Coordinates of C-alpha atoms in Angstrom, one line a residue:
M1 CA 7.0 -41.2 -35.4
L2 CA 4.3 -39.1 -33.8
D3 CA 4.7 -37.2 -30.5
Y4 CA 1.2 -37.7 -29.2
Q5 CA 1.6 -35.3 -26.3
A6 CA 2.8 -32.6 -28.5
Y7 CA -0.1 -33.2 -30.9
L8 CA -2.7 -33.2 -28.1
S9 CA -1.2 -30.1 -26.5
A10 CA -1.5 -28.2 -29.7
A11 CA -4.9 -29.6 -30.9
R12 CA -6.6 -29.1 -27.6
R13 CA -5.4 -25.5 -27.1
S14 CA -8.2 -23.0 -27.0
Y15 CA -9.8 -22.4 -30.4
V16 CA -9.6 -18.7 -29.7
E17 CA -5.8 -19.0 -29.3
Q18 CA -5.4 -21.2 -32.3
D19 CA -7.0 -18.7 -34.7
P20 CA -4.7 -15.9 -35.7
S21 CA -7.4 -13.9 -37.6
L22 CA -10.3 -14.2 -35.1
A23 CA -9.6 -10.9 -33.2
S24 CA -9.0 -9.0 -36.5
V25 CA -12.2 -10.3 -38.0
L26 CA -14.2 -9.3 -35.0
A27 CA -12.6 -5.9 -34.8
T28 CA -14.0 -5.1 -38.3
T29 CA -17.4 -6.7 -37.9
V30 CA -18.6 -6.4 -34.3
A31 CA -18.9 -3.2 -32.3
P32 CA -16.4 -2.5 -29.5
E33 CA -18.9 -2.8 -26.7
W34 CA -20.0 -6.2 -27.9
R35 CA -16.5 -7.4 -28.3
E36 CA -15.9 -6.4 -24.7
W37 CA -19.0 -8.2 -23.6
M38 CA -17.9 -11.3 -25.5
A39 CA -14.3 -11.4 -24.4
P40 CA -14.6 -13.4 -21.1
R41 CA -17.2 -15.6 -22.6
L42 CA -15.1 -16.4 -25.7
A43 CA -12.1 -17.2 -23.5
E44 CA -14.1 -19.8 -21.7
I45 CA -15.9 -21.1 -24.8
G46 CA -12.7 -21.4 -26.8
R47 CA -11.2 -23.6 -24.1
A48 CA -14.4 -25.7 -23.6
A49 CA -14.9 -26.2 -27.4
A50 CA -11.3 -27.5 -27.8
T51 CA -11.6 -29.9 -24.8
R52 CA -14.8 -30.8 -23.1
W53 CA -17.2 -30.0 -26.0
N54 CA -15.0 -31.9 -28.4
D55 CA -15.0 -35.0 -26.1
L56 CA -18.8 -34.9 -25.7
A57 CA -19.2 -34.5 -29.5
T58 CA -17.0 -37.5 -30.1
T59 CA -19.2 -39.7 -27.9
A60 CA -22.4 -38.2 -29.4
N61 CA -21.3 -39.1 -32.9
E62 CA -20.3 -42.6 -31.9
Q63 CA -23.6 -43.2 -30.0
T64 CA -26.1 -41.9 -32.5
P65 CA -29.8 -41.1 -31.9
R66 CA -32.5 -43.8 -32.1
L67 CA -36.2 -43.8 -32.6
R68 CA -38.2 -45.8 -30.0
S69 CA -41.6 -46.2 -31.5
H70 CA -43.3 -48.0 -28.6
N71 CA -42.9 -48.3 -24.9
R72 CA -42.9 -51.6 -22.9
W73 CA -46.7 -51.7 -22.8
G74 CA -46.9 -51.5 -26.6
E75 CA -48.1 -47.9 -26.6
R76 CA -47.0 -45.7 -29.5
I77 CA -44.6 -43.0 -28.1
D78 CA -42.3 -42.0 -31.1
A79 CA -39.5 -41.0 -28.8
V80 CA -36.3 -39.8 -30.3
E81 CA -33.5 -40.6 -27.9
V82 CA -30.0 -39.2 -27.9
H83 CA -26.9 -40.1 -25.9
P84 CA -26.5 -38.2 -22.6
A85 CA -23.3 -36.7 -24.0
Y86 CA -25.3 -35.0 -26.7
D87 CA -27.8 -33.6 -24.2
Q88 CA -24.9 -32.4 -22.0
L89 CA -23.3 -30.7 -24.9
A90 CA -26.5 -29.1 -26.0
R91 CA -27.1 -27.8 -22.4
E92 CA -23.7 -26.2 -22.3
V93 CA -23.8 -24.8 -25.8
Y94 CA -27.2 -23.2 -25.5
E95 CA -26.6 -21.8 -22.1
A96 CA -23.2 -20.4 -23.3
G97 CA -25.2 -18.0 -25.5
V98 CA -25.3 -19.5 -29.0
V99 CA -28.9 -18.3 -29.4
W100 CA -30.5 -16.4 -26.5
P101 CA -28.4 -13.2 -26.5
R102 CA -29.8 -12.3 -29.9
F103 CA -33.4 -12.3 -28.6
N104 CA -33.0 -11.0 -25.0
P105 CA -31.8 -7.7 -23.6
V106 CA -28.2 -8.4 -22.4
L107 CA -26.2 -5.1 -22.6
G108 CA -27.8 -1.8 -21.6
G109 CA -31.2 -3.1 -22.5
Q110 CA -29.9 -4.1 -26.0
K111 CA -30.1 -7.4 -27.7
A112 CA -26.9 -8.8 -29.1
P113 CA -26.2 -8.5 -32.8
W114 CA -25.9 -11.6 -35.0
G115 CA -22.2 -11.2 -35.0
V116 CA -22.1 -12.2 -31.3
V117 CA -24.1 -15.5 -31.5
F118 CA -22.4 -16.4 -34.8
T119 CA -19.0 -16.0 -33.2
I120 CA -20.0 -18.4 -30.5
G121 CA -21.4 -20.7 -33.2
Y122 CA -18.1 -20.5 -35.1
L123 CA -16.3 -21.9 -32.1
L124 CA -18.9 -24.5 -31.4
S125 CA -18.8 -25.7 -35.1
Q126 CA -15.1 -26.5 -34.6
A127 CA -16.0 -29.0 -31.9
E128 CA -19.3 -30.3 -33.3
Q129 CA -21.1 -29.8 -36.6
G130 CA -24.2 -31.8 -35.9
L131 CA -25.5 -29.8 -33.0
F132 CA -24.9 -26.6 -35.0
C133 CA -27.9 -27.5 -37.2
P134 CA -30.4 -27.5 -34.3
V135 CA -28.8 -24.2 -33.2
C136 CA -29.5 -22.8 -36.6
L137 CA -33.1 -24.1 -36.6
T138 CA -33.8 -22.8 -33.1
A139 CA -32.5 -19.4 -33.9
G140 CA -34.4 -19.4 -37.2
T141 CA -37.6 -20.3 -35.3
A142 CA -37.1 -17.5 -32.8
W143 CA -36.4 -15.1 -35.6
L144 CA -39.6 -16.0 -37.5
I145 CA -41.6 -15.7 -34.3
E146 CA -40.0 -12.3 -33.5
R147 CA -40.5 -11.0 -37.0
F148 CA -43.9 -12.3 -38.1
S149 CA -45.9 -13.6 -35.2
S150 CA -48.8 -11.9 -33.5
D151 CA -48.1 -10.2 -30.1
E152 CA -49.9 -13.0 -28.3
Q153 CA -48.0 -15.7 -30.2
R154 CA -44.7 -13.9 -29.6
E155 CA -45.3 -13.6 -25.9
A156 CA -46.2 -17.3 -25.6
Y157 CA -43.4 -18.8 -27.7
L158 CA -40.4 -16.5 -28.0
P159 CA -39.4 -16.8 -24.3
R160 CA -39.3 -20.6 -24.7
V161 CA -37.5 -20.8 -28.0
A162 CA -35.0 -18.2 -26.9
A163 CA -34.6 -19.3 -23.3
Q164 CA -31.3 -18.9 -21.5
S165 CA -31.9 -22.0 -19.3
Y166 CA -31.7 -25.3 -21.2
D167 CA -34.4 -26.8 -18.9
D168 CA -36.8 -24.1 -20.2
L169 CA -35.7 -24.2 -23.8
W170 CA -37.9 -25.3 -26.7
E171 CA -35.6 -26.2 -29.6
G172 CA -36.8 -25.3 -33.0
A173 CA -37.1 -26.9 -36.4
M174 CA -38.0 -26.1 -40.0
F175 CA -39.8 -28.7 -42.0
L176 CA -40.0 -28.0 -45.8
T177 CA -38.7 -31.0 -47.7
E178 CA -41.1 -33.6 -49.1
K179 CA -40.7 -36.5 -51.5
A180 CA -42.8 -34.7 -54.0
G181 CA -40.5 -31.8 -54.5
G182 CA -37.2 -31.6 -52.6
S183 CA -35.7 -28.3 -53.6
D184 CA -39.0 -27.5 -55.4
V185 CA -40.8 -26.1 -52.4
G186 CA -43.8 -25.1 -54.5
A187 CA -44.6 -28.8 -54.9
V188 CA -45.4 -29.1 -51.1
E189 CA -48.3 -31.5 -50.6
T190 CA -48.9 -31.0 -46.9
T191 CA -52.3 -29.5 -46.4
A192 CA -53.8 -27.2 -43.7
K193 CA -57.5 -27.4 -42.9
L194 CA -59.7 -25.4 -40.5
V195 CA -61.5 -27.8 -38.1
D196 CA -63.7 -26.3 -35.5
G197 CA -61.7 -23.1 -35.6
E198 CA -58.3 -24.9 -35.4
W199 CA -55.8 -25.4 -38.1
R200 CA -54.9 -29.0 -38.7
L201 CA -52.0 -30.2 -40.8
A202 CA -51.9 -33.5 -42.8
G203 CA -49.0 -34.7 -44.9
D204 CA -45.5 -36.1 -45.0
K205 CA -42.1 -34.4 -44.4
W206 CA -39.2 -36.3 -45.8
F207 CA -36.1 -34.8 -44.2
S208 CA -37.0 -33.3 -40.8
S209 CA -33.8 -32.3 -39.0
N210 CA -34.0 -32.1 -35.3
G211 CA -37.3 -34.0 -35.6
G212 CA -38.4 -35.4 -32.2
R213 CA -36.3 -33.0 -30.2
A214 CA -37.8 -29.8 -31.6
R215 CA -40.7 -28.7 -29.5
A216 CA -41.6 -25.8 -31.8
M217 CA -41.6 -26.6 -35.6
M218 CA -42.0 -24.1 -38.4
V219 CA -43.9 -25.9 -41.2
L220 CA -45.0 -24.9 -44.7
A221 CA -48.4 -26.3 -45.7
R222 CA -51.1 -25.4 -48.3
P223 CA -54.4 -24.2 -46.9
E224 CA -57.5 -25.7 -48.5
G225 CA -58.4 -23.9 -51.7
A226 CA -55.0 -22.1 -51.9
A227 CA -53.2 -21.7 -55.2
M228 CA -50.6 -24.2 -56.3
G229 CA -46.9 -23.3 -56.2
T230 CA -45.2 -21.3 -53.5
R231 CA -47.8 -18.5 -53.6
G232 CA -50.3 -20.9 -52.0
L233 CA -48.2 -21.9 -49.0
G234 CA -48.8 -20.8 -45.4
L235 CA -46.4 -20.9 -42.5
F236 CA -47.5 -22.6 -39.4
L237 CA -46.0 -23.1 -35.9
V238 CA -46.6 -26.7 -34.8
P239 CA -45.9 -27.6 -31.1
L240 CA -44.7 -31.1 -30.3
H241 CA -47.0 -31.1 -27.3
L242 CA -50.4 -29.6 -26.8
A243 CA -51.5 -27.4 -23.9
D244 CA -52.7 -30.4 -21.9
G245 CA -49.3 -32.0 -22.2
S246 CA -50.4 -34.7 -24.8
R247 CA -48.4 -35.3 -28.0
N248 CA -49.5 -33.5 -31.1
A249 CA -50.7 -35.8 -33.9
I250 CA -47.3 -36.4 -35.5
R251 CA -46.1 -39.9 -36.5
F252 CA -42.4 -40.5 -36.7
H253 CA -41.4 -43.3 -39.2
R254 CA -37.6 -43.6 -39.0
L255 CA -34.4 -41.6 -38.5
K256 CA -32.2 -41.0 -41.5
D257 CA -28.9 -43.0 -41.7
K258 CA -26.8 -40.0 -42.8
L259 CA -23.2 -39.7 -44.1
G260 CA -22.4 -37.1 -41.5
T261 CA -23.8 -34.9 -38.7
K262 CA -24.7 -38.2 -37.2
S263 CA -25.1 -36.9 -33.6
M264 CA -28.3 -35.0 -34.6
P265 CA -31.5 -36.8 -35.5
S266 CA -33.2 -36.2 -38.9
A267 CA -36.6 -37.8 -39.2
E268 CA -39.2 -38.9 -41.7
L269 CA -42.6 -38.0 -40.3
T270 CA -46.3 -37.5 -41.0
F271 CA -48.7 -34.9 -39.7
E272 CA -51.9 -36.7 -38.9
G273 CA -54.2 -33.8 -38.2
A274 CA -51.6 -32.0 -36.1
V275 CA -52.7 -28.8 -34.4
A276 CA -50.9 -25.8 -36.0
Y277 CA -50.9 -22.0 -35.6
P278 CA -50.5 -19.7 -38.6
V279 CA -47.5 -17.4 -38.4
G280 CA -47.9 -14.0 -40.0
D281 CA -49.9 -13.5 -43.2
I282 CA -51.1 -17.0 -44.2
T283 CA -50.9 -16.0 -47.8
R284 CA -47.2 -15.1 -47.5
G285 CA -45.9 -18.2 -45.8
F286 CA -43.2 -18.9 -48.4
N287 CA -42.0 -15.3 -48.4
H288 CA -41.6 -15.5 -44.6
M289 CA -39.7 -18.8 -44.8
A290 CA -37.5 -17.5 -47.7
E291 CA -36.3 -14.7 -45.5
M292 CA -35.4 -17.2 -42.9
L293 CA -33.6 -19.3 -45.4
N294 CA -31.1 -16.5 -46.1
L295 CA -30.3 -16.5 -42.4
S296 CA -29.9 -20.3 -42.5
R297 CA -27.5 -19.9 -45.4
L298 CA -25.3 -17.7 -43.2
Y299 CA -25.4 -20.4 -40.6
N300 CA -24.3 -22.9 -43.2
A301 CA -21.4 -20.6 -44.2
V302 CA -20.3 -20.2 -40.6
A303 CA -20.4 -24.0 -40.2
S304 CA -18.3 -24.2 -43.3
V305 CA -15.5 -21.8 -42.2
G306 CA -15.6 -23.5 -38.7
N307 CA -15.1 -26.9 -40.4
M308 CA -12.2 -25.4 -42.4
R309 CA -10.7 -24.0 -39.2
R310 CA -10.9 -27.3 -37.3
T311 CA -9.4 -29.4 -40.0
L312 CA -6.7 -26.9 -40.5
N313 CA -6.0 -26.8 -36.7
E314 CA -5.6 -30.6 -36.8
A315 CA -3.2 -30.5 -39.7
I316 CA -1.1 -27.8 -38.1
A317 CA -0.9 -29.7 -34.8
Y318 CA -0.2 -33.0 -36.5
T319 CA 2.5 -31.8 -38.8
H320 CA 4.4 -30.2 -35.9
A321 CA 4.3 -33.4 -34.0
R322 CA 5.1 -35.9 -36.8
T323 CA 8.6 -36.8 -37.8
A324 CA 9.4 -38.4 -41.2
F325 CA 12.7 -38.9 -43.0
G326 CA 14.5 -37.4 -40.1
H327 CA 12.7 -34.1 -39.8
V328 CA 9.5 -32.7 -38.2
I329 CA 7.3 -32.6 -41.3
D330 CA 6.2 -29.0 -41.0
N331 CA 9.8 -28.0 -41.8
Y332 CA 9.4 -29.3 -45.4
P333 CA 8.6 -26.6 -48.0
L334 CA 5.7 -28.6 -49.6
V335 CA 4.0 -29.1 -46.2
R336 CA 4.5 -25.4 -45.3
A337 CA 3.1 -24.3 -48.7
K338 CA 0.0 -26.4 -48.3
L339 CA -0.7 -25.2 -44.8
I340 CA -0.2 -21.6 -45.9
E341 CA -2.7 -22.2 -48.7
L342 CA -5.3 -23.7 -46.4
S343 CA -4.8 -20.9 -43.8
V344 CA -5.2 -18.1 -46.4
E345 CA -8.3 -19.7 -47.9
Q346 CA -9.9 -20.2 -44.5
E347 CA -9.2 -16.6 -43.5
A348 CA -10.5 -15.2 -46.8
S349 CA -13.7 -17.2 -46.4
F350 CA -14.0 -16.3 -42.7
R351 CA -13.7 -12.6 -43.5
L352 CA -16.2 -12.9 -46.3
V353 CA -18.8 -14.7 -44.1
F354 CA -18.5 -12.3 -41.2
E355 CA -18.7 -9.3 -43.5
A356 CA -22.0 -10.6 -44.8
I357 CA -23.1 -11.0 -41.1
A358 CA -22.1 -7.4 -40.5
Y359 CA -24.3 -6.3 -43.4
L360 CA -27.2 -8.2 -41.8
D361 CA -26.6 -6.5 -38.4
R362 CA -26.5 -3.0 -40.0
L363 CA -29.7 -3.6 -41.9
E364 CA -31.5 -5.0 -38.8
A365 CA -30.3 -1.9 -36.8
G366 CA -31.7 0.4 -39.5
Q367 CA -28.2 1.6 -40.5
G368 CA -28.2 0.5 -44.2
R369 CA -27.8 3.0 -47.0
E370 CA -30.9 5.0 -48.0
D371 CA -30.5 3.8 -51.6
R372 CA -30.9 0.2 -50.3
R373 CA -27.5 -0.8 -51.8
D374 CA -26.5 -2.7 -48.6
E375 CA -29.7 -4.7 -48.9
A376 CA -28.9 -5.6 -52.5
V377 CA -25.3 -6.5 -51.6
L378 CA -26.4 -8.8 -48.8
R379 CA -29.0 -10.3 -51.0
V380 CA -26.4 -11.5 -53.6
L381 CA -23.5 -12.0 -51.2
T382 CA -25.4 -14.5 -49.0
P383 CA -26.0 -17.3 -51.7
M384 CA -22.5 -16.7 -53.1
A385 CA -20.8 -17.0 -49.7
K386 CA -22.8 -20.1 -48.9
F387 CA -22.0 -22.0 -52.1
H388 CA -18.4 -21.0 -52.0
T389 CA -17.6 -21.9 -48.4
G390 CA -19.6 -25.1 -48.6
R391 CA -17.4 -26.4 -51.4
E392 CA -14.2 -25.0 -49.8
A393 CA -15.0 -26.9 -46.5
V394 CA -15.1 -30.2 -48.4
D395 CA -11.8 -29.4 -50.2
A396 CA -10.1 -28.3 -47.0
A397 CA -11.1 -31.4 -45.1
S398 CA -9.9 -33.6 -48.0
A399 CA -6.5 -31.8 -48.0
A400 CA -6.2 -32.0 -44.2
A401 CA -6.9 -35.8 -44.4
E402 CA -4.2 -36.2 -47.0
I403 CA -1.7 -34.3 -44.8
L404 CA -2.4 -36.7 -42.0
G405 CA -2.1 -39.6 -44.4
G406 CA -3.6 -42.9 -43.1
N407 CA -4.5 -41.4 -39.8
G408 CA -6.6 -38.8 -41.6
Y409 CA -8.7 -41.6 -43.1
I410 CA -9.7 -43.5 -39.9
E411 CA -12.4 -42.7 -37.5
D412 CA -10.1 -42.7 -34.5
W413 CA -8.9 -39.3 -35.6
P414 CA -11.3 -36.3 -35.9
I415 CA -10.6 -35.4 -39.6
A416 CA -12.7 -38.3 -40.8
R417 CA -15.8 -37.0 -38.9
F418 CA -15.3 -33.5 -40.1
F419 CA -14.8 -34.7 -43.7
R420 CA -18.1 -36.5 -43.5
D421 CA -19.8 -33.6 -41.9
A422 CA -18.4 -31.2 -44.5
Q423 CA -20.3 -32.9 -47.4
V424 CA -23.7 -31.7 -46.1
L425 CA -22.6 -28.1 -46.4
P426 CA -22.8 -27.7 -50.2
I427 CA -26.1 -29.6 -50.1
W428 CA -28.1 -28.1 -47.3
E429 CA -30.0 -24.7 -47.5
G430 CA -29.8 -24.9 -51.3
T431 CA -27.3 -26.8 -53.5
T432 CA -25.0 -24.7 -55.7
N433 CA -27.4 -24.8 -58.7
I434 CA -30.3 -23.5 -56.6
L435 CA -28.1 -20.8 -55.2
L436 CA -26.9 -19.7 -58.6
L437 CA -30.5 -19.3 -59.7
D438 CA -31.0 -17.2 -56.6
V439 CA -28.0 -15.0 -57.7
L440 CA -29.7 -14.5 -61.0
R441 CA -33.0 -13.5 -59.3
A442 CA -31.0 -11.0 -57.3
F443 CA -29.5 -9.6 -60.5
A444 CA -32.9 -9.2 -62.1
K445 CA -35.0 -7.9 -59.2
E446 CA -32.4 -5.7 -57.3
S447 CA -29.5 -5.1 -59.6
A448 CA -27.5 -6.8 -57.0
G449 CA -24.5 -7.6 -59.2
Q450 CA -24.0 -3.9 -59.9
A451 CA -24.5 -3.0 -56.3
L452 CA -21.8 -5.5 -55.3
L453 CA -19.4 -4.0 -57.8
C454 CA -20.1 -0.5 -56.6
D455 CA -19.4 -1.6 -53.1
L456 CA -16.1 -3.1 -54.1
G457 CA -15.1 0.0 -56.1
E458 CA -15.8 2.2 -53.1
R459 CA -13.6 0.0 -50.9
L460 CA -10.8 0.0 -53.5
G461 CA -11.0 3.8 -53.7
K462 CA -9.5 4.1 -50.2
P463 CA -5.8 4.9 -50.0
V464 CA -3.4 2.2 -49.1
P465 CA 0.3 2.2 -48.1
A466 CA 2.8 2.1 -50.9
A467 CA 3.8 -1.5 -50.2
L468 CA 0.3 -2.5 -51.1
A469 CA -0.2 -0.4 -54.2
H470 CA 0.7 -3.1 -56.8
L471 CA -1.6 -5.6 -55.0
R472 CA -4.4 -3.1 -55.0
E473 CA -4.0 -2.5 -58.7
V474 CA -4.5 -6.2 -59.4
L475 CA -7.8 -6.1 -57.6
V476 CA -8.8 -2.8 -59.3
G477 CA -8.3 -4.5 -62.6
E478 CA -10.2 -7.6 -61.6
V479 CA -13.2 -5.6 -60.4
A480 CA -13.2 -3.5 -63.6
D481 CA -13.2 -6.6 -65.7
L482 CA -16.0 -8.1 -63.6
E483 CA -18.2 -5.2 -64.6
H484 CA -17.6 -6.1 -68.3
H485 CA -18.2 -9.7 -67.5
L486 CA -21.5 -8.8 -65.7
A487 CA -22.7 -6.8 -68.7
A488 CA -21.9 -9.7 -71.1
L489 CA -23.6 -12.2 -68.8
G490 CA -26.7 -10.0 -68.8
A491 CA -26.9 -9.9 -72.6
L492 CA -27.2 -13.7 -72.8
P493 CA -30.5 -15.5 -73.2
D494 CA -32.0 -16.6 -69.9
P495 CA -31.1 -20.3 -70.2
E496 CA -27.5 -19.5 -71.0
K497 CA -27.3 -17.1 -68.0
S498 CA -27.9 -20.0 -65.6
V499 CA -25.0 -22.0 -67.2
H500 CA -22.5 -19.1 -67.1
V501 CA -23.4 -17.2 -63.9
K502 CA -21.1 -19.4 -61.7
G503 CA -18.1 -18.1 -63.6
W504 CA -19.0 -14.6 -62.7
A505 CA -20.0 -15.5 -59.1
D506 CA -16.7 -17.4 -58.4
R507 CA -14.7 -14.4 -59.6
A508 CA -16.8 -11.9 -57.6
V509 CA -16.3 -14.0 -54.4
R510 CA -12.6 -14.0 -54.9
A511 CA -12.5 -10.3 -55.6
F512 CA -14.5 -9.5 -52.4
Q513 CA -12.2 -11.7 -50.4
G514 CA -9.2 -9.9 -51.9
V515 CA -10.6 -6.5 -51.1
L516 CA -11.3 -7.5 -47.5
L517 CA -7.7 -8.9 -47.2
L518 CA -6.4 -5.7 -48.7
A519 CA -8.2 -3.6 -46.0
T520 CA -6.7 -5.8 -43.3
A521 CA -3.2 -5.6 -44.8
A522 CA -3.5 -1.8 -45.0
E523 CA -4.4 -1.6 -41.4
D524 CA -1.6 -3.9 -40.4
V525 CA 1.1 -2.1 -42.4
E526 CA 0.0 1.3 -41.0
A527 CA 0.4 -0.2 -37.5
G528 CA 3.8 -1.6 -38.3
R529 CA 2.6 -5.2 -38.6
G530 CA 3.3 -7.5 -41.6
R531 CA 1.0 -10.5 -41.3
G532 CA -1.8 -9.0 -43.4
L533 CA 0.6 -8.2 -46.2
L534 CA 1.9 -11.7 -46.3
V535 CA -1.7 -13.2 -46.3
L536 CA -2.8 -10.8 -49.1
S537 CA 0.3 -11.4 -51.2
S538 CA -0.2 -15.2 -50.9
F539 CA -3.9 -14.8 -51.9
V540 CA -3.2 -12.6 -54.9
R541 CA -0.3 -14.8 -56.1
R542 CA -2.5 -17.9 -56.0
H543 CA -5.5 -16.5 -57.7
Y544 CA -4.2 -13.8 -60.0
T545 CA -1.0 -15.1 -61.4
P546 CA -1.6 -16.0 -65.0
T547 CA -1.5 -19.7 -65.9
G548 CA 0.3 -21.6 -68.7
A549 CA 3.0 -20.0 -70.7
A550 CA 2.1 -16.5 -69.5
G551 CA 2.5 -17.3 -65.8
W552 CA 5.2 -19.9 -65.1
R553 CA 8.0 -17.4 -65.1
T554 CA 6.2 -15.2 -62.7
R555 CA 5.6 -18.2 -60.4
L556 CA 9.2 -19.3 -60.5
T557 CA 10.6 -15.8 -59.8
A558 CA 8.1 -14.7 -57.2
P559 CA 8.7 -15.4 -53.5
A560 CA 8.5 -19.1 -52.7
P561 CA 4.9 -20.1 -51.6
H562 CA 6.2 -21.5 -48.3
L563 CA 7.6 -18.1 -47.1
G564 CA 5.9 -16.4 -44.2
F565 CA 4.8 -19.7 -42.7
E566 CA 5.3 -18.7 -39.0
A567 CA 3.3 -15.5 -39.4
I568 CA 0.5 -16.8 -41.6
V569 CA -0.1 -20.2 -40.1
R570 CA 1.1 -19.8 -36.5
G571 CA 0.2 -16.1 -36.1
E572 CA 3.7 -15.2 -34.9
A573 CA 4.5 -11.5 -34.9
V574 CA 6.2 -10.1 -38.0
S575 CA 6.9 -6.4 -38.7
A576 CA 5.8 -4.7 -41.8
A577 CA 9.4 -4.1 -42.7
E578 CA 10.2 -7.8 -42.3
A579 CA 7.2 -8.7 -44.5
I580 CA 8.2 -6.3 -47.2
E581 CA 11.7 -7.6 -47.2
L582 CA 10.4 -11.2 -47.4
L583 CA 8.3 -10.2 -50.4
R584 CA 10.9 -8.1 -52.2
G585 CA 10.6 -10.4 -55.3
D586 CA 6.9 -9.4 -55.6
L587 CA 7.8 -5.7 -55.3
A588 CA 10.6 -6.0 -57.8
A589 CA 8.2 -7.7 -60.3
A590 CA 5.6 -5.0 -59.8
G591 CA 8.2 -2.3 -60.7
R592 CA 9.3 -3.9 -64.0

């Protein structure tokens, strides 16, 4: 039987309160003054996301967008209509600060760092994944305008795209994908032509997310006479409406019937001589857009860890309210072990993503290292974090659905929606294969692999409490071997590098996660807390215990994988001494 009231009480509790690692992650990635500024806002947003936003999202996903091509008089209008629940959700989310604080002075004349808006987005993504895509597109549009537009263009458009009031907001969009190329952006066929001193675009865009709702679109097109490939592409800002209020020359053909993120419209459209304005150097359009794509990949990774957190929350709430075979099922060791595994993997990915965001904030504030190492680390960490968390989100949603059993498979329960939504995450903003090629480019152009290993080595060089020494040594050994692995990878012929780079990247992601968890555990133990030690021990045991004949004895004699459940999963207080006692088998094994 299921105690529905107990389930609802737990599942609809503030997403801030349900997340035992949120405060710790923010403490290491967001400056104190900004955490103080966020605190009352996050308290309200956490409650709204778990209740009102979730309810609006449920309705918006059931009542999906539609394209109305003509009005009652037969006039072509190409209106993309969404349910009022989606509009209300968008109003509350944008006004809560998911974009505007990054582009407007909000604290002592300072604009908020990315860590602030990404934290709000992380909470939003646990209520609704579909709307998080337009949020990403709007922020990306604002960032491109801020970074590359002329002063005149910036003054005209940035206050609209980064408006605090939803009534004044122009949502953004990025239109790249075409039937001719897909991920091969250099194959773009959309053209740009100067007509009476105005640029006009002509061509099809095949997958135009937020199409019809975005009032400011960033579009790649090839100016007449420009070179083929990405070098010939310009970046253009295309308004949905012209200065006289009339619609720009854009024809909407249909909306995509997608597997997930159904609340948000994705269109197929044609530019039919649409008025457009060049953004930045017209000969560097792809370079400008490529910089924005790295930002979008961080948005994708935030959506991934948000999806993981939401499906985990559902599994935790459900297993505490479900009775089977005479017991509440989260009392069973197998259930506890799985919830610990999901909790540790979500926290490891969460810390990884927000550490990458912290690199971005430091670099944008001009606080990166003079040797540009931070820039190289971010350059390679971004695609690795994106492909890793996207796949983890799919796996976590699948595991959560299995925990709920039949209820996890039907649309009346939220796991099904988040499972469908998760599948876009490994695909969008570059599939895993595309991202691995990006990792190889970062190796070749910026020695980014070596920069990442230097960063890890520096972090591991910091002293840790004695209780963590053996866990630290495991990570030290792993990072040392990753250096040999990188050298061997670099010696391969180029075609073979692309086949084998994922093996290195997967190991590097895990090592970075382990190093971040080690730092958290050290801080916890020094303060007399034990949760970080339990999380780190679980992570290391899962990923660094040998397999096969070399590892089964270790697994059987180590602490049982379901120990530490209350602290790891529920965030209940545990002292460092209690955690060390609980893990005494690990410590004894390390001393042999």
